[in-house]
C-alpha cells in the first residue's frame, strides 16, 4: 500500500470520527461544522501518519504512532483553537481514534507488510 493511500485512509477515518461525534451530540452535519470539529485532528493526523511511515516498522507500530500523535496533537490544537476538551471527550476520542487508526491497519495488515518498499520508492 502506498504512503498517500495510508495517509488518505487515516484522514477519512478522522473525518468519520468527527461526523460520529457531531451526530451523537445532535450538532449540525454541515461541511463547515464537520470541518470545525475535524480540523485539529486532521492537522495532527497528517503529521502522525507521515511520521508513522517515516519511522516504518510493522503495521501495529505505524498505527500506534499515527494514533498517539493524532490524539494528543488533535486535543492540544482543539484547546488552542478555543474549543473545549472535557474528560469524557478525551476518553471517547482516544478510544475511537485508536479503533479507527489502529483498527483499519489490523484489517489491512497483509497489504501493510509491503509498505516499506512503497514509501522508499516514492
mmCIF file of N, CA and C in Angstrom:
data_model
loop_
_atom_site.group_PDB
_atom_site.id
_atom_site.type_symbol
_atom_site.label_atom_id
_atom_site.label_comp_id
_atom_site.label_asym_id
_atom_site.label_seq_id
_atom_site.Cartn_x
_atom_site.Cartn_y
_atom_site.Cartn_z
ATOM 1 N N UNK A 1 0.857 -1.170 0.000
ATOM 2 C CA UNK A 1 0.000 0.000 0.000
ATOM 3 C C UNK A 1 0.905 1.236 0.000
ATOM 4 N N UNK A 2 0.619 2.171 -0.851
ATOM 5 C CA UNK A 2 1.436 3.376 -0.975
ATOM 6 C C UNK A 2 1.141 4.372 0.146
ATOM 7 N N UNK A 3 2.138 5.163 0.463
ATOM 8 C CA UNK A 3 2.047 6.130 1.558
ATOM 9 C C UNK A 3 0.861 7.092 1.418
ATOM 10 N N UNK A 4 0.604 7.684 0.232
ATOM 11 C CA UNK A 4 -0.541 8.599 0.140
ATOM 12 C C UNK A 4 -1.876 7.915 0.443
ATOM 13 N N UNK A 5 -1.978 6.642 0.112
ATOM 14 C CA UNK A 5 -3.210 5.895 0.399
ATOM 15 C C UNK A 5 -3.376 5.732 1.911
ATOM 16 N N UNK A 6 -2.282 5.411 2.587
ATOM 17 C CA UNK A 6 -2.331 5.227 4.040
ATOM 18 C C UNK A 6 -2.723 6.534 4.728
ATOM 19 N N UNK A 7 -2.092 7.629 4.345
ATOM 20 C CA UNK A 7 -2.434 8.928 4.926
ATOM 21 C C UNK A 7 -3.891 9.274 4.599
ATOM 22 N N UNK A 8 -4.319 9.012 3.385
ATOM 23 C CA UNK A 8 -5.696 9.286 2.981
ATOM 24 C C UNK A 8 -6.712 8.500 3.792
ATOM 25 N N UNK A 9 -6.430 7.222 4.040
ATOM 26 C CA UNK A 9 -7.343 6.409 4.849
ATOM 27 C C UNK A 9 -7.407 6.963 6.269
ATOM 28 N N UNK A 10 -6.260 7.360 6.816
ATOM 29 C CA UNK A 10 -6.265 7.965 8.148
ATOM 30 C C UNK A 10 -7.130 9.223 8.187
ATOM 31 N N UNK A 11 -7.010 10.061 7.169
ATOM 32 C CA UNK A 11 -7.783 11.309 7.140
ATOM 33 C C UNK A 11 -9.278 11.035 7.006
ATOM 34 N N UNK A 12 -9.631 10.058 6.211
ATOM 35 C CA UNK A 12 -11.051 9.671 6.101
ATOM 36 C C UNK A 12 -11.551 9.154 7.453
ATOM 37 N N UNK A 13 -10.736 8.345 8.123
ATOM 38 C CA UNK A 13 -11.120 7.830 9.444
ATOM 39 C C UNK A 13 -11.336 8.971 10.436
ATOM 40 N N UNK A 14 -10.499 9.997 10.364
ATOM 41 C CA UNK A 14 -10.639 11.152 11.256
ATOM 42 C C UNK A 14 -11.914 11.933 10.935
ATOM 43 N N UNK A 15 -12.245 12.058 9.673
ATOM 44 C CA UNK A 15 -13.494 12.738 9.298
ATOM 45 C C UNK A 15 -14.693 11.934 9.795
ATOM 46 N N UNK A 16 -14.641 10.624 9.670
ATOM 47 C CA UNK A 16 -15.721 9.771 10.191
ATOM 48 C C UNK A 16 -15.846 9.963 11.704
ATOM 49 N N UNK A 17 -14.726 10.038 12.396
ATOM 50 C CA UNK A 17 -14.711 10.309 13.836
ATOM 51 C C UNK A 17 -15.443 11.623 14.139
ATOM 52 N N UNK A 18 -15.147 12.673 13.380
ATOM 53 C CA UNK A 18 -15.790 13.970 13.593
ATOM 54 C C UNK A 18 -17.286 13.913 13.297
ATOM 55 N N UNK A 19 -17.664 13.228 12.238
ATOM 56 C CA UNK A 19 -19.091 13.102 11.884
ATOM 57 C C UNK A 19 -19.840 12.343 12.978
ATOM 58 N N UNK A 20 -19.276 11.248 13.448
ATOM 59 C CA UNK A 20 -19.920 10.467 14.517
ATOM 60 C C UNK A 20 -20.071 11.321 15.768
ATOM 61 N N UNK A 21 -19.030 12.065 16.111
ATOM 62 C CA UNK A 21 -19.098 12.933 17.289
ATOM 63 C C UNK A 21 -20.170 13.990 17.170
ATOM 64 N N UNK A 22 -20.232 14.640 16.025
ATOM 65 C CA UNK A 22 -21.246 15.679 15.830
ATOM 66 C C UNK A 22 -22.649 15.075 15.835
ATOM 67 N N UNK A 23 -22.812 13.952 15.173
ATOM 68 C CA UNK A 23 -24.132 13.309 15.112
ATOM 69 C C UNK A 23 -24.582 12.837 16.494
ATOM 70 N N UNK A 24 -23.659 12.316 17.292
ATOM 71 C CA UNK A 24 -24.037 11.806 18.611
ATOM 72 C C UNK A 24 -24.441 12.915 19.569
ATOM 73 N N UNK A 25 -24.047 14.145 19.260
ATOM 74 C CA UNK A 25 -24.440 15.284 20.084
ATOM 75 C C UNK A 25 -25.475 16.160 19.397
ATOM 76 N N UNK A 26 -26.060 15.653 18.341
ATOM 77 C CA UNK A 26 -27.112 16.337 17.584
ATOM 78 C C UNK A 26 -26.653 17.693 17.048
ATOM 79 N N UNK A 27 -25.371 17.798 16.713
ATOM 80 C CA UNK A 27 -24.875 19.009 16.069
ATOM 81 C C UNK A 27 -25.107 18.909 14.571
ATOM 82 N N UNK A 28 -25.185 20.059 13.948
ATOM 83 C CA UNK A 28 -25.410 20.129 12.508
ATOM 84 C C UNK A 28 -24.290 19.407 11.756
ATOM 85 N N UNK A 29 -24.661 18.628 10.748
ATOM 86 C CA UNK A 29 -23.693 17.890 9.949
ATOM 87 C C UNK A 29 -23.354 18.624 8.662
ATOM 88 N N UNK A 30 -23.213 19.932 8.771
ATOM 89 C CA UNK A 30 -22.822 20.729 7.609
ATOM 90 C C UNK A 30 -21.325 20.560 7.380
ATOM 91 N N UNK A 31 -20.882 20.897 6.185
ATOM 92 C CA UNK A 31 -19.463 20.822 5.864
ATOM 93 C C UNK A 31 -18.650 21.717 6.798
ATOM 94 N N UNK A 32 -19.160 22.915 7.070
ATOM 95 C CA UNK A 32 -18.455 23.841 7.969
ATOM 96 C C UNK A 32 -18.383 23.293 9.391
ATOM 97 N N UNK A 33 -19.459 22.700 9.854
ATOM 98 C CA UNK A 33 -19.473 22.134 11.203
ATOM 99 C C UNK A 33 -18.521 20.958 11.340
ATOM 100 N N UNK A 34 -18.532 20.093 10.345
ATOM 101 C CA UNK A 34 -17.620 18.945 10.366
ATOM 102 C C UNK A 34 -16.175 19.425 10.302
ATOM 103 N N UNK A 35 -15.899 20.402 9.455
ATOM 104 C CA UNK A 35 -14.542 20.948 9.344
ATOM 105 C C UNK A 35 -14.097 21.568 10.663
ATOM 106 N N UNK A 36 -14.993 22.270 11.340
ATOM 107 C CA UNK A 36 -14.667 22.892 12.621
ATOM 108 C C UNK A 36 -14.281 21.837 13.660
ATOM 109 N N UNK A 37 -14.984 20.726 13.666
ATOM 110 C CA UNK A 37 -14.688 19.655 14.612
ATOM 111 C C UNK A 37 -13.435 18.883 14.206
ATOM 112 N N UNK A 38 -13.270 18.649 12.922
ATOM 113 C CA UNK A 38 -12.206 17.762 12.444
ATOM 114 C C UNK A 38 -10.841 18.415 12.300
ATOM 115 N N UNK A 39 -10.775 19.732 12.043
ATOM 116 C CA UNK A 39 -9.501 20.334 11.636
ATOM 117 C C UNK A 39 -8.329 20.058 12.571
ATOM 118 N N UNK A 40 -8.500 20.129 13.907
ATOM 119 C CA UNK A 40 -7.322 19.883 14.748
ATOM 120 C C UNK A 40 -6.788 18.455 14.593
ATOM 121 N N UNK A 41 -7.706 17.519 14.424
ATOM 122 C CA UNK A 41 -7.322 16.118 14.301
ATOM 123 C C UNK A 41 -6.784 15.813 12.900
ATOM 124 N N UNK A 42 -7.285 16.528 11.905
ATOM 125 C CA UNK A 42 -6.747 16.351 10.548
ATOM 126 C C UNK A 42 -5.310 16.862 10.464
ATOM 127 N N UNK A 43 -5.053 18.020 11.053
ATOM 128 C CA UNK A 43 -3.683 18.556 11.056
ATOM 129 C C UNK A 43 -2.749 17.590 11.781
ATOM 130 N N UNK A 44 -3.140 17.177 12.982
ATOM 131 C CA UNK A 44 -2.317 16.238 13.754
ATOM 132 C C UNK A 44 -2.236 14.883 13.042
ATOM 133 N N UNK A 45 -3.310 14.505 12.350
ATOM 134 C CA UNK A 45 -3.329 13.225 11.635
ATOM 135 C C UNK A 45 -2.348 13.180 10.477
ATOM 136 N N UNK A 46 -2.225 14.269 9.749
ATOM 137 C CA UNK A 46 -1.240 14.324 8.657
ATOM 138 C C UNK A 46 0.166 14.143 9.232
ATOM 139 N N UNK A 47 0.424 14.827 10.330
ATOM 140 C CA UNK A 47 1.739 14.710 10.968
ATOM 141 C C UNK A 47 1.947 13.286 11.492
ATOM 142 N N UNK A 48 0.968 12.766 12.207
ATOM 143 C CA UNK A 48 1.088 11.426 12.789
ATOM 144 C C UNK A 48 1.228 10.335 11.746
ATOM 145 N N UNK A 49 0.432 10.402 10.693
ATOM 146 C CA UNK A 49 0.504 9.389 9.634
ATOM 147 C C UNK A 49 1.833 9.445 8.900
ATOM 148 N N UNK A 50 2.268 10.649 8.596
ATOM 149 C CA UNK A 50 3.544 10.806 7.900
ATOM 150 C C UNK A 50 4.691 10.324 8.775
ATOM 151 N N UNK A 51 4.679 10.702 10.034
ATOM 152 C CA UNK A 51 5.713 10.257 10.959
ATOM 153 C C UNK A 51 5.721 8.737 11.092
ATOM 154 N N UNK A 52 4.544 8.140 11.162
ATOM 155 C CA UNK A 52 4.467 6.681 11.304
ATOM 156 C C UNK A 52 5.085 5.974 10.098
ATOM 157 N N UNK A 53 4.935 6.558 8.928
ATOM 158 C CA UNK A 53 5.506 5.959 7.721
ATOM 159 C C UNK A 53 7.015 6.182 7.651
ATOM 160 N N UNK A 54 7.459 7.327 8.097
ATOM 161 C CA UNK A 54 8.895 7.606 8.093
ATOM 162 C C UNK A 54 9.640 6.697 9.075
ATOM 163 N N UNK A 55 9.007 6.402 10.199
ATOM 164 C CA UNK A 55 9.617 5.514 11.183
ATOM 165 C C UNK A 55 9.527 4.056 10.750
ATOM 166 N N UNK A 56 8.640 3.781 9.816
ATOM 167 C CA UNK A 56 8.414 2.432 9.270
ATOM 168 C C UNK A 56 8.074 1.453 10.385
ATOM 169 N N UNK A 57 8.441 0.217 10.209
ATOM 170 C CA UNK A 57 8.104 -0.804 11.194
ATOM 171 C C UNK A 57 6.833 -1.527 10.828
ATOM 172 N N UNK A 58 6.415 -2.439 11.697
ATOM 173 C CA UNK A 58 5.207 -3.228 11.426
ATOM 174 C C UNK A 58 3.938 -2.373 11.489
ATOM 175 N N UNK A 59 2.859 -2.918 10.973
ATOM 176 C CA UNK A 59 1.585 -2.215 10.894
ATOM 177 C C UNK A 59 1.146 -1.660 12.255
ATOM 178 N N UNK A 60 1.340 -2.445 13.319
ATOM 179 C CA UNK A 60 0.855 -2.024 14.637
ATOM 180 C C UNK A 60 1.657 -0.842 15.173
ATOM 181 N N UNK A 61 2.957 -0.779 14.869
ATOM 182 C CA UNK A 61 3.759 0.357 15.307
ATOM 183 C C UNK A 61 3.352 1.613 14.536
ATOM 184 N N UNK A 62 3.106 1.461 13.250
ATOM 185 C CA UNK A 62 2.634 2.602 12.459
ATOM 186 C C UNK A 62 1.304 3.106 13.015
ATOM 187 N N UNK A 63 0.419 2.176 13.350
ATOM 188 C CA UNK A 63 -0.876 2.553 13.909
ATOM 189 C C UNK A 63 -0.756 3.262 15.245
ATOM 190 N N UNK A 64 0.121 2.757 16.104
ATOM 191 C CA UNK A 64 0.314 3.398 17.407
ATOM 192 C C UNK A 64 0.840 4.819 17.274
ATOM 193 N N UNK A 65 1.810 5.010 16.392
ATOM 194 C CA UNK A 65 2.373 6.351 16.191
ATOM 195 C C UNK A 65 1.308 7.287 15.630
ATOM 196 N N UNK A 66 0.616 6.843 14.596
ATOM 197 C CA UNK A 66 -0.430 7.682 13.992
ATOM 198 C C UNK A 66 -1.501 8.031 15.022
ATOM 199 N N UNK A 67 -1.912 7.053 15.819
ATOM 200 C CA UNK A 67 -2.956 7.255 16.825
ATOM 201 C C UNK A 67 -2.501 8.220 17.920
ATOM 202 N N UNK A 68 -1.315 7.987 18.481
ATOM 203 C CA UNK A 68 -0.852 8.836 19.584
ATOM 204 C C UNK A 68 -0.655 10.279 19.147
ATOM 205 N N UNK A 69 -0.001 10.484 18.013
ATOM 206 C CA UNK A 69 0.240 11.846 17.537
ATOM 207 C C UNK A 69 -1.083 12.531 17.183
ATOM 208 N N UNK A 70 -1.975 11.811 16.524
ATOM 209 C CA UNK A 70 -3.274 12.384 16.148
ATOM 210 C C UNK A 70 -4.096 12.741 17.374
ATOM 211 N N UNK A 71 -4.136 11.846 18.347
ATOM 212 C CA UNK A 71 -4.957 12.075 19.537
ATOM 213 C C UNK A 71 -4.413 13.224 20.378
ATOM 214 N N UNK A 72 -3.149 13.150 20.740
ATOM 215 C CA UNK A 72 -2.566 14.194 21.597
ATOM 216 C C UNK A 72 -2.516 15.528 20.852
ATOM 217 N N UNK A 73 -2.010 15.499 19.624
ATOM 218 C CA UNK A 73 -1.924 16.732 18.846
ATOM 219 C C UNK A 73 -3.282 17.341 18.569
ATOM 220 N N UNK A 74 -4.254 16.494 18.237
ATOM 221 C CA UNK A 74 -5.606 16.987 17.962
ATOM 222 C C UNK A 74 -6.248 17.623 19.180
ATOM 223 N N UNK A 75 -6.072 17.000 20.346
ATOM 224 C CA UNK A 75 -6.638 17.568 21.577
ATOM 225 C C UNK A 75 -5.984 18.911 21.906
ATOM 226 N N UNK A 76 -4.666 18.972 21.762
ATOM 227 C CA UNK A 76 -3.951 20.222 22.049
ATOM 228 C C UNK A 76 -4.384 21.326 21.080
ATOM 229 N N UNK A 77 -4.421 21.009 19.796
ATOM 230 C CA UNK A 77 -4.852 22.014 18.805
ATOM 231 C C UNK A 77 -6.298 22.434 19.031
ATOM 232 N N UNK A 78 -7.131 21.503 19.440
ATOM 233 C CA UNK A 78 -8.538 21.822 19.721
ATOM 234 C C UNK A 78 -8.635 22.862 20.831
ATOM 235 N N UNK A 79 -7.899 22.659 21.901
ATOM 236 C CA UNK A 79 -7.928 23.595 23.028
ATOM 237 C C UNK A 79 -7.294 24.931 22.631
ATOM 238 N N UNK A 80 -6.155 24.872 21.940
ATOM 239 C CA UNK A 80 -5.512 26.114 21.488
ATOM 240 C C UNK A 80 -6.395 26.893 20.521
ATOM 241 N N UNK A 81 -7.255 26.179 19.789
ATOM 242 C CA UNK A 81 -8.170 26.821 18.860
ATOM 243 C C UNK A 81 -9.413 27.394 19.520
ATOM 244 N N UNK A 82 -9.522 27.250 20.842
ATOM 245 C CA UNK A 82 -10.633 27.855 21.568
ATOM 246 C C UNK A 82 -11.765 26.915 21.910
ATOM 247 N N UNK A 83 -11.650 25.654 21.558
ATOM 248 C CA UNK A 83 -12.680 24.670 21.906
ATOM 249 C C UNK A 83 -12.349 24.055 23.259
ATOM 250 N N UNK A 84 -13.245 23.220 23.731
ATOM 251 C CA UNK A 84 -13.023 22.533 24.998
ATOM 252 C C UNK A 84 -12.590 21.095 24.741
ATOM 253 N N UNK A 85 -12.076 20.479 25.787
ATOM 254 C CA UNK A 85 -11.722 19.066 25.738
ATOM 255 C C UNK A 85 -12.019 18.471 27.107
ATOM 256 N N UNK A 86 -13.302 18.243 27.350
ATOM 257 C CA UNK A 86 -13.723 17.656 28.623
ATOM 258 C C UNK A 86 -13.182 16.233 28.729
ATOM 259 N N UNK A 87 -13.063 15.752 29.942
ATOM 260 C CA UNK A 87 -12.502 14.417 30.168
ATOM 261 C C UNK A 87 -13.268 13.345 29.387
ATOM 262 N N UNK A 88 -14.581 13.447 29.341
ATOM 263 C CA UNK A 88 -15.376 12.477 28.579
ATOM 264 C C UNK A 88 -15.015 12.482 27.100
ATOM 265 N N UNK A 89 -14.816 13.669 26.548
ATOM 266 C CA UNK A 89 -14.424 13.788 25.145
ATOM 267 C C UNK A 89 -13.043 13.176 24.921
ATOM 268 N N UNK A 90 -12.129 13.433 25.838
ATOM 269 C CA UNK A 90 -10.780 12.901 25.712
ATOM 270 C C UNK A 90 -10.808 11.374 25.729
ATOM 271 N N UNK A 91 -11.560 10.801 26.656
ATOM 272 C CA UNK A 91 -11.631 9.342 26.770
ATOM 273 C C UNK A 91 -12.266 8.725 25.530
ATOM 274 N N UNK A 92 -13.419 9.223 25.145
ATOM 275 C CA UNK A 92 -14.120 8.664 23.982
ATOM 276 C C UNK A 92 -13.317 8.905 22.704
ATOM 277 N N UNK A 93 -12.771 10.103 22.556
ATOM 278 C CA UNK A 93 -11.969 10.402 21.372
ATOM 279 C C UNK A 93 -10.746 9.513 21.270
ATOM 280 N N UNK A 94 -10.090 9.275 22.387
ATOM 281 C CA UNK A 94 -8.915 8.409 22.406
ATOM 282 C C UNK A 94 -9.271 6.993 21.988
ATOM 283 N N UNK A 95 -10.371 6.491 22.504
ATOM 284 C CA UNK A 95 -10.793 5.121 22.173
ATOM 285 C C UNK A 95 -11.202 5.021 20.708
ATOM 286 N N UNK A 96 -12.024 5.957 20.239
ATOM 287 C CA UNK A 96 -12.474 5.891 18.846
ATOM 288 C C UNK A 96 -11.324 6.066 17.858
ATOM 289 N N UNK A 97 -10.435 6.996 18.144
ATOM 290 C CA UNK A 97 -9.297 7.178 17.234
ATOM 291 C C UNK A 97 -8.394 5.947 17.227
ATOM 292 N N UNK A 98 -8.227 5.291 18.363
ATOM 293 C CA UNK A 98 -7.465 4.036 18.391
ATOM 294 C C UNK A 98 -8.155 2.980 17.547
ATOM 295 N N UNK A 99 -9.456 2.853 17.726
ATOM 296 C CA UNK A 99 -10.224 1.877 16.952
ATOM 297 C C UNK A 99 -10.081 2.137 15.462
ATOM 298 N N UNK A 100 -10.183 3.396 15.054
ATOM 299 C CA UNK A 100 -10.122 3.721 13.629
ATOM 300 C C UNK A 100 -8.701 3.650 13.069
ATOM 301 N N UNK A 101 -7.733 4.277 13.743
ATOM 302 C CA UNK A 101 -6.395 4.411 13.169
ATOM 303 C C UNK A 101 -5.546 3.147 13.314
ATOM 304 N N UNK A 102 -5.787 2.391 14.367
ATOM 305 C CA UNK A 102 -5.104 1.101 14.503
ATOM 306 C C UNK A 102 -5.948 0.005 13.872
ATOM 307 N N UNK A 103 -7.252 0.114 14.015
ATOM 308 C CA UNK A 103 -8.171 -0.924 13.536
ATOM 309 C C UNK A 103 -8.112 -1.179 12.043
ATOM 310 N N UNK A 104 -8.090 -0.123 11.233
ATOM 311 C CA UNK A 104 -8.059 -0.375 9.789
ATOM 312 C C UNK A 104 -6.724 -1.000 9.384
ATOM 313 N N UNK A 105 -5.673 -0.653 10.101
ATOM 314 C CA UNK A 105 -4.370 -1.262 9.807
ATOM 315 C C UNK A 105 -4.385 -2.749 10.141
ATOM 316 N N UNK A 106 -5.048 -3.095 11.227
ATOM 317 C CA UNK A 106 -5.175 -4.504 11.593
ATOM 318 C C UNK A 106 -5.920 -5.264 10.496
ATOM 319 N N UNK A 107 -6.985 -4.663 9.991
ATOM 320 C CA UNK A 107 -7.753 -5.305 8.925
ATOM 321 C C UNK A 107 -6.944 -5.436 7.634
ATOM 322 N N UNK A 108 -6.058 -4.480 7.374
ATOM 323 C CA UNK A 108 -5.291 -4.456 6.122
ATOM 324 C C UNK A 108 -3.844 -4.907 6.318
ATOM 325 N N UNK A 109 -3.535 -5.574 7.405
ATOM 326 C CA UNK A 109 -2.149 -5.870 7.766
ATOM 327 C C UNK A 109 -1.372 -6.630 6.707
ATOM 328 N N UNK A 110 -2.011 -7.436 5.892
ATOM 329 C CA UNK A 110 -1.309 -8.123 4.816
ATOM 330 C C UNK A 110 -0.780 -7.159 3.776
ATOM 331 N N UNK A 111 -1.556 -6.161 3.443
ATOM 332 C CA UNK A 111 -1.121 -5.150 2.485
ATOM 333 C C UNK A 111 -0.047 -4.251 3.083
ATOM 334 N N UNK A 112 -0.184 -3.942 4.378
ATOM 335 C CA UNK A 112 0.770 -3.035 5.012
ATOM 336 C C UNK A 112 2.152 -3.657 5.159
ATOM 337 N N UNK A 113 2.239 -4.958 5.105
ATOM 338 C CA UNK A 113 3.553 -5.616 5.195
ATOM 339 C C UNK A 113 4.437 -5.191 4.034
ATOM 340 N N UNK A 114 3.829 -4.710 2.954
ATOM 341 C CA UNK A 114 4.577 -4.277 1.779
ATOM 342 C C UNK A 114 4.759 -2.777 1.705
ATOM 343 N N UNK A 115 4.469 -2.031 2.765
ATOM 344 C CA UNK A 115 4.504 -0.574 2.693
ATOM 345 C C UNK A 115 5.922 -0.019 2.642
ATOM 346 N N UNK A 116 6.875 -0.620 3.283
ATOM 347 C CA UNK A 116 8.228 -0.052 3.323
ATOM 348 C C UNK A 116 8.825 0.162 1.949
ATOM 349 N N UNK A 117 8.784 -0.809 1.028
ATOM 350 C CA UNK A 117 9.330 -0.533 -0.313
ATOM 351 C C UNK A 117 8.587 0.585 -1.030
ATOM 352 N N UNK A 118 7.272 0.681 -0.837
ATOM 353 C CA UNK A 118 6.486 1.732 -1.493
ATOM 354 C C UNK A 118 6.876 3.114 -0.986
ATOM 355 N N UNK A 119 7.116 3.235 0.313
ATOM 356 C CA UNK A 119 7.466 4.531 0.896
ATOM 357 C C UNK A 119 8.828 4.969 0.385
ATOM 358 N N UNK A 120 9.787 4.064 0.357
ATOM 359 C CA UNK A 120 11.125 4.428 -0.092
ATOM 360 C C UNK A 120 11.157 4.744 -1.586
ATOM 361 N N UNK A 121 10.317 4.052 -2.353
ATOM 362 C CA UNK A 121 10.307 4.272 -3.798
ATOM 363 C C UNK A 121 9.640 5.586 -4.162
ATOM 364 N N UNK A 122 8.851 6.129 -3.254
ATOM 365 C CA UNK A 122 8.237 7.416 -3.542
ATOM 366 C C UNK A 122 6.797 7.300 -3.523
#
